[in-house]
Short mmCIF file of C-alpha atoms in Angstrom, two decimals:
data_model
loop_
_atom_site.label_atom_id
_atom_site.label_comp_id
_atom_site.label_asym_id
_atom_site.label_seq_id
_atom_site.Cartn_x
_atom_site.Cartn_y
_atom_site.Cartn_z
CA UNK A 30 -8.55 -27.38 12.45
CA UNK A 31 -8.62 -23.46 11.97
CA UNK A 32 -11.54 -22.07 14.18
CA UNK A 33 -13.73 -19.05 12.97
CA UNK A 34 -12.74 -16.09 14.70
CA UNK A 35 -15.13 -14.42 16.97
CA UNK A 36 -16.88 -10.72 16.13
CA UNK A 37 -17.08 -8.35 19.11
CA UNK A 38 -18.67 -5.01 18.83
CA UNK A 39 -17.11 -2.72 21.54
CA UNK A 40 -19.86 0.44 22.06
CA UNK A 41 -20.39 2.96 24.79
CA UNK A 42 -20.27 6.72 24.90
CA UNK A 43 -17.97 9.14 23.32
CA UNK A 44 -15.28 10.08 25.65
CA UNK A 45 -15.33 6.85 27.34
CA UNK A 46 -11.90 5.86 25.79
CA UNK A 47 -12.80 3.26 23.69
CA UNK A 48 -10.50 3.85 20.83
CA UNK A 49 -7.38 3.40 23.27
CA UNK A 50 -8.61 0.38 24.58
CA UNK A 51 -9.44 -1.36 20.96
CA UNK A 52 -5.68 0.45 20.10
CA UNK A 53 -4.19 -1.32 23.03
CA UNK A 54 -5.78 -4.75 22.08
CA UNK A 55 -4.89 -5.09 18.29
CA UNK A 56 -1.58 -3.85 19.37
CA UNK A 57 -0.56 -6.13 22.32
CA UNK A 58 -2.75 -9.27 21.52
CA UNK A 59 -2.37 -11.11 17.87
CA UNK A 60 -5.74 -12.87 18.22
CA UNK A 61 -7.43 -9.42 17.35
CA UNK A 62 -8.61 -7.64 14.21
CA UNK A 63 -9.73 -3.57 14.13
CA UNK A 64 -12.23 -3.23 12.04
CA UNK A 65 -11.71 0.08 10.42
CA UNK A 66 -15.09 2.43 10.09
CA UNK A 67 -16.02 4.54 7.77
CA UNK A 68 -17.61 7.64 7.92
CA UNK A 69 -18.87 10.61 6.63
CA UNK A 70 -17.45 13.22 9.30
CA UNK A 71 -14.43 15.69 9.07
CA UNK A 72 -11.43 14.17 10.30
CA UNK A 73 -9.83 15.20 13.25
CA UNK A 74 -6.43 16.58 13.41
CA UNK A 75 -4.30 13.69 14.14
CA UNK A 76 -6.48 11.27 12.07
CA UNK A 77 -5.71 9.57 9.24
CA UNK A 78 -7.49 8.00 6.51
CA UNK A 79 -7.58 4.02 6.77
CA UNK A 80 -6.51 4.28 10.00
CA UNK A 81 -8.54 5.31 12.12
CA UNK A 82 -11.43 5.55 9.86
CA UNK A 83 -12.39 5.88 6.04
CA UNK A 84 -13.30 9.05 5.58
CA UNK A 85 -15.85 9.21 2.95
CA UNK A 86 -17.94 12.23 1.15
CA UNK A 87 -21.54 11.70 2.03
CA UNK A 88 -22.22 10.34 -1.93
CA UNK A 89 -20.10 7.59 -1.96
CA UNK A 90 -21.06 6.27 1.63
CA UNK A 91 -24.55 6.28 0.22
CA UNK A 92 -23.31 4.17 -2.97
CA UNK A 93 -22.12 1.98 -0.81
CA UNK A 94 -25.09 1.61 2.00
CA UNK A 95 -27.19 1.04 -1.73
CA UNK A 96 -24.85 -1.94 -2.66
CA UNK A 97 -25.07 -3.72 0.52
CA UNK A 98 -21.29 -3.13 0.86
CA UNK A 99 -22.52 -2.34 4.74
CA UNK A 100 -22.53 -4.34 7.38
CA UNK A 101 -24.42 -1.38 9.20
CA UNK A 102 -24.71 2.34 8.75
CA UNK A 103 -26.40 4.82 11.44
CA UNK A 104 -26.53 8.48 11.23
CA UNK A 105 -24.96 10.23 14.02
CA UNK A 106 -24.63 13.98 15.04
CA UNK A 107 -25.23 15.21 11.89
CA UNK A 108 -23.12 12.25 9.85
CA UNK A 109 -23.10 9.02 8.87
CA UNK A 110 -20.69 5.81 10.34
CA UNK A 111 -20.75 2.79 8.93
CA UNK A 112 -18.86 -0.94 8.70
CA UNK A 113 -17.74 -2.07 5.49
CA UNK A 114 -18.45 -5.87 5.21
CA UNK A 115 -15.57 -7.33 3.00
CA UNK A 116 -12.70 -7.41 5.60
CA UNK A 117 -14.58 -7.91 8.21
CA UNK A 118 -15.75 -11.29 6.63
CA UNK A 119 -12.01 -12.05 5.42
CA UNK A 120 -10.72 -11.67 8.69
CA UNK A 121 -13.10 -14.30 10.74
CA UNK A 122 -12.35 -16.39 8.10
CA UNK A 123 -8.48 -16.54 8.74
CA UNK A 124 -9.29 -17.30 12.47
CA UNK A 125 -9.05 -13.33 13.43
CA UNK A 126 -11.13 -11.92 16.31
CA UNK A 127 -12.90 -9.01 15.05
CA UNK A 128 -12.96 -5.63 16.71
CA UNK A 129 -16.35 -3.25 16.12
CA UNK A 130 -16.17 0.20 17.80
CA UNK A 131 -19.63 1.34 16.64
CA UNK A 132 -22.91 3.11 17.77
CA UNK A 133 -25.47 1.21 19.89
CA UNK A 134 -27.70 1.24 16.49
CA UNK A 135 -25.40 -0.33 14.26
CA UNK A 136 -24.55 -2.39 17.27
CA UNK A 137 -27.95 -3.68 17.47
CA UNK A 138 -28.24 -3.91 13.38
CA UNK A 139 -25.58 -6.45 13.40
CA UNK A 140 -26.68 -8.63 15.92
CA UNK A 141 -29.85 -9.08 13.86
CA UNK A 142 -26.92 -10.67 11.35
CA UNK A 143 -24.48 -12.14 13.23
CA UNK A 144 -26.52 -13.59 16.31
CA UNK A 145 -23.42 -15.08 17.73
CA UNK A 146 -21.84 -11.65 17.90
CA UNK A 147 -20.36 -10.42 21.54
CA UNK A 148 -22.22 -7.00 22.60
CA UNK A 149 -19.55 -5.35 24.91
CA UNK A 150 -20.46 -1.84 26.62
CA UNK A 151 -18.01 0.25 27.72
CA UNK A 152 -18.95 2.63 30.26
CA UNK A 153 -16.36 5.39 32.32
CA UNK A 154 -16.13 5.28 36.00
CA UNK A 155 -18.20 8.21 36.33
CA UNK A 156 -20.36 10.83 34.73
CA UNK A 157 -18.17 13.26 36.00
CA UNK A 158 -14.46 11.34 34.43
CA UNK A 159 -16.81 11.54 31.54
CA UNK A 160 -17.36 15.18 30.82
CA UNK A 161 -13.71 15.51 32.01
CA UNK A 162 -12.43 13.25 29.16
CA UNK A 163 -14.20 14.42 26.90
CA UNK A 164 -13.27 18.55 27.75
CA UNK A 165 -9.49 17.56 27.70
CA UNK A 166 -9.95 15.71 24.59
CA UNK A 167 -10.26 19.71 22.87
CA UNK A 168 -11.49 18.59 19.85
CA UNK A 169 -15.13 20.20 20.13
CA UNK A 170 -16.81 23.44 21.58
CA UNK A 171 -18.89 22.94 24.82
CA UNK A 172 -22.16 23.00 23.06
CA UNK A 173 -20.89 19.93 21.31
CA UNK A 174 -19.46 18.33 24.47
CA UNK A 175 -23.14 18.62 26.12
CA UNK A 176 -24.70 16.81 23.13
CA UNK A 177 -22.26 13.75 23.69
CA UNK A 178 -23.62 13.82 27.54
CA UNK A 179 -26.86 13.83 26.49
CA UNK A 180 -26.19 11.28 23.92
CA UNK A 181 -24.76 9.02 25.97
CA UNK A 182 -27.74 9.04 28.35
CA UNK A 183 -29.70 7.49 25.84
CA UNK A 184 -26.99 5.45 24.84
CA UNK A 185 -27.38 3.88 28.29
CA UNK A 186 -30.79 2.50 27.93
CA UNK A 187 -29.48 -0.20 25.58
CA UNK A 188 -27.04 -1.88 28.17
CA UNK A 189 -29.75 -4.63 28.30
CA UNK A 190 -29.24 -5.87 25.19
CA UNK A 191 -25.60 -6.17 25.48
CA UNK A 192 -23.96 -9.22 26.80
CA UNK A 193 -20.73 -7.45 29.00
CA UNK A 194 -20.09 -4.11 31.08
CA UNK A 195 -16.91 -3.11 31.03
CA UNK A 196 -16.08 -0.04 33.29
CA UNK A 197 -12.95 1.60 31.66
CA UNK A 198 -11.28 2.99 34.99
CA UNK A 199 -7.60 2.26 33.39
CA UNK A 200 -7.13 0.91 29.86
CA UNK A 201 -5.30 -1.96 31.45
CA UNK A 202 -8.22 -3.57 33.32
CA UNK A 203 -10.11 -2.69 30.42
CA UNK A 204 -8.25 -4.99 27.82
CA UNK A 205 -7.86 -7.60 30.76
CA UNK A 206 -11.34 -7.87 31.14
CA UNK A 207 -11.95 -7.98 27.51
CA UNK A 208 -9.52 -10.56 26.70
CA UNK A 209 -11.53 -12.90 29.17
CA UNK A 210 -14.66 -12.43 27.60
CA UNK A 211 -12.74 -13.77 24.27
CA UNK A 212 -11.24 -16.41 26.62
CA UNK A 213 -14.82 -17.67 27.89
CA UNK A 214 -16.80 -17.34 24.67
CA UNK A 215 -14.12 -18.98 22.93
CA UNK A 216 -15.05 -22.31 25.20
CA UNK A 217 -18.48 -22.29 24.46
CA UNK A 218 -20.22 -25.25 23.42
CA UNK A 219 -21.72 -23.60 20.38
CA UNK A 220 -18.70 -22.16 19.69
CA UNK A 221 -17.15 -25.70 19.35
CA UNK A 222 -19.66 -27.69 17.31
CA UNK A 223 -16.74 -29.22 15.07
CA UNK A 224 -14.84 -30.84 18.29
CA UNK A 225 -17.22 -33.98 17.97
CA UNK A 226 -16.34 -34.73 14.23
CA UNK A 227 -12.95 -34.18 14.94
CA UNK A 228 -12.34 -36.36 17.84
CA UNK A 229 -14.49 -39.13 16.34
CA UNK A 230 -11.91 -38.59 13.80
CA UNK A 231 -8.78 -39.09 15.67
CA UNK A 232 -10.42 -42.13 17.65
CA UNK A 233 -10.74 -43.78 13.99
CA UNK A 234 -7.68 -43.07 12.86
CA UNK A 235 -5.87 -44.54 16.26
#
């Protein structure tokens, strides 16, 4: 009997290194789906479209948000990101677990949807490997770099609400440490409601 897959939304503050932990996942472990973003911003230089995002003009993402094609949609630093719903849907169908890196709102947006969802936040070691990620990352002027600090301050407040912390000292532990979350969830009760029908099943048939 083909389970559902599982939907985890991975958040946490820019420069935390989320993207090369969700990279390392989908690449090393066959159990996981990326769920690809799109998005409204400019990409960045070794970004491409339908990889690492869709990168759409701020028209058509509205088109979209006005179909319901959205699973969420938040406005951030000046743009819009947002989750289209279609594959995400196709691939918990096929037994996939999903992979959301989104914002804390959209986050939040889904789990009014999907109450099952996992909430993971991923944090850095330190406020200070923070700032230092993201200034070696070179991609934006330090005005820019102090509105992701400050950002992420706020972002903080919402750890609550999530169900996992995962401190991203090396991307190793990181995907470790996610990959038992899947492992645990996976054995939840509610998770399992079929098992009953199933073995009654087998028991007949013996």
């Amino acid at each position: 009997m083909k389970k559902q897959g599982m939907l985890m939304i991975i958040s946490g503050p820019s420069g935390t290194g989320k993207g090369t932990v969700v990279k390392e996942l989908v690449e090393k472990q066959q159990q996981f789906a990326l769920s690809v973003s799109a998005t409204t911003r400019s990409p960045r230089h070794n970004e491409i479209d339908g990889v690492h995002y869709y990168f759409y003009t701020r028209e058509v993402f509205e088109k979209m948000k006005n179909e319901n094609q959205l699973l969420e949609w938040a406005e951030f630093c000046g743009n819009y990101y947002g989750t289209p719903k279609k594959y995400v849907e196709q691939q918990m169908a096929e037994g996939k677990n999903v992979i959301l890196e989104i914002e804390v709102q959209g986050a939040l947006q889904i789990k009014k949807i999907y109450k099952d969802c996992i909430l993971v936040f991923m944090i850095p070691p330190s406020a200070k490997e923070l700032k230092k990620r993201l200034t070696e990352r070179a991609t934006e002027d330090e005005q820019t770099i102090q509105r992701r600090i400050n950002r992420a301050i706020e972002e903080m407040e919402f750890v609550p609400q999530y169900d996992y912390i995962v401190i991203n000292d090396t991307v190793c532990c990181a995907v470790n440490a996610i990959c038992d979350i899947v492992k645990v969830e996976g054995m939840k009760s509610s998770r399992n409601i079929n098992i009953k029908k199933q073995f009654k099943g087998e028991i007949t048939s013996c």
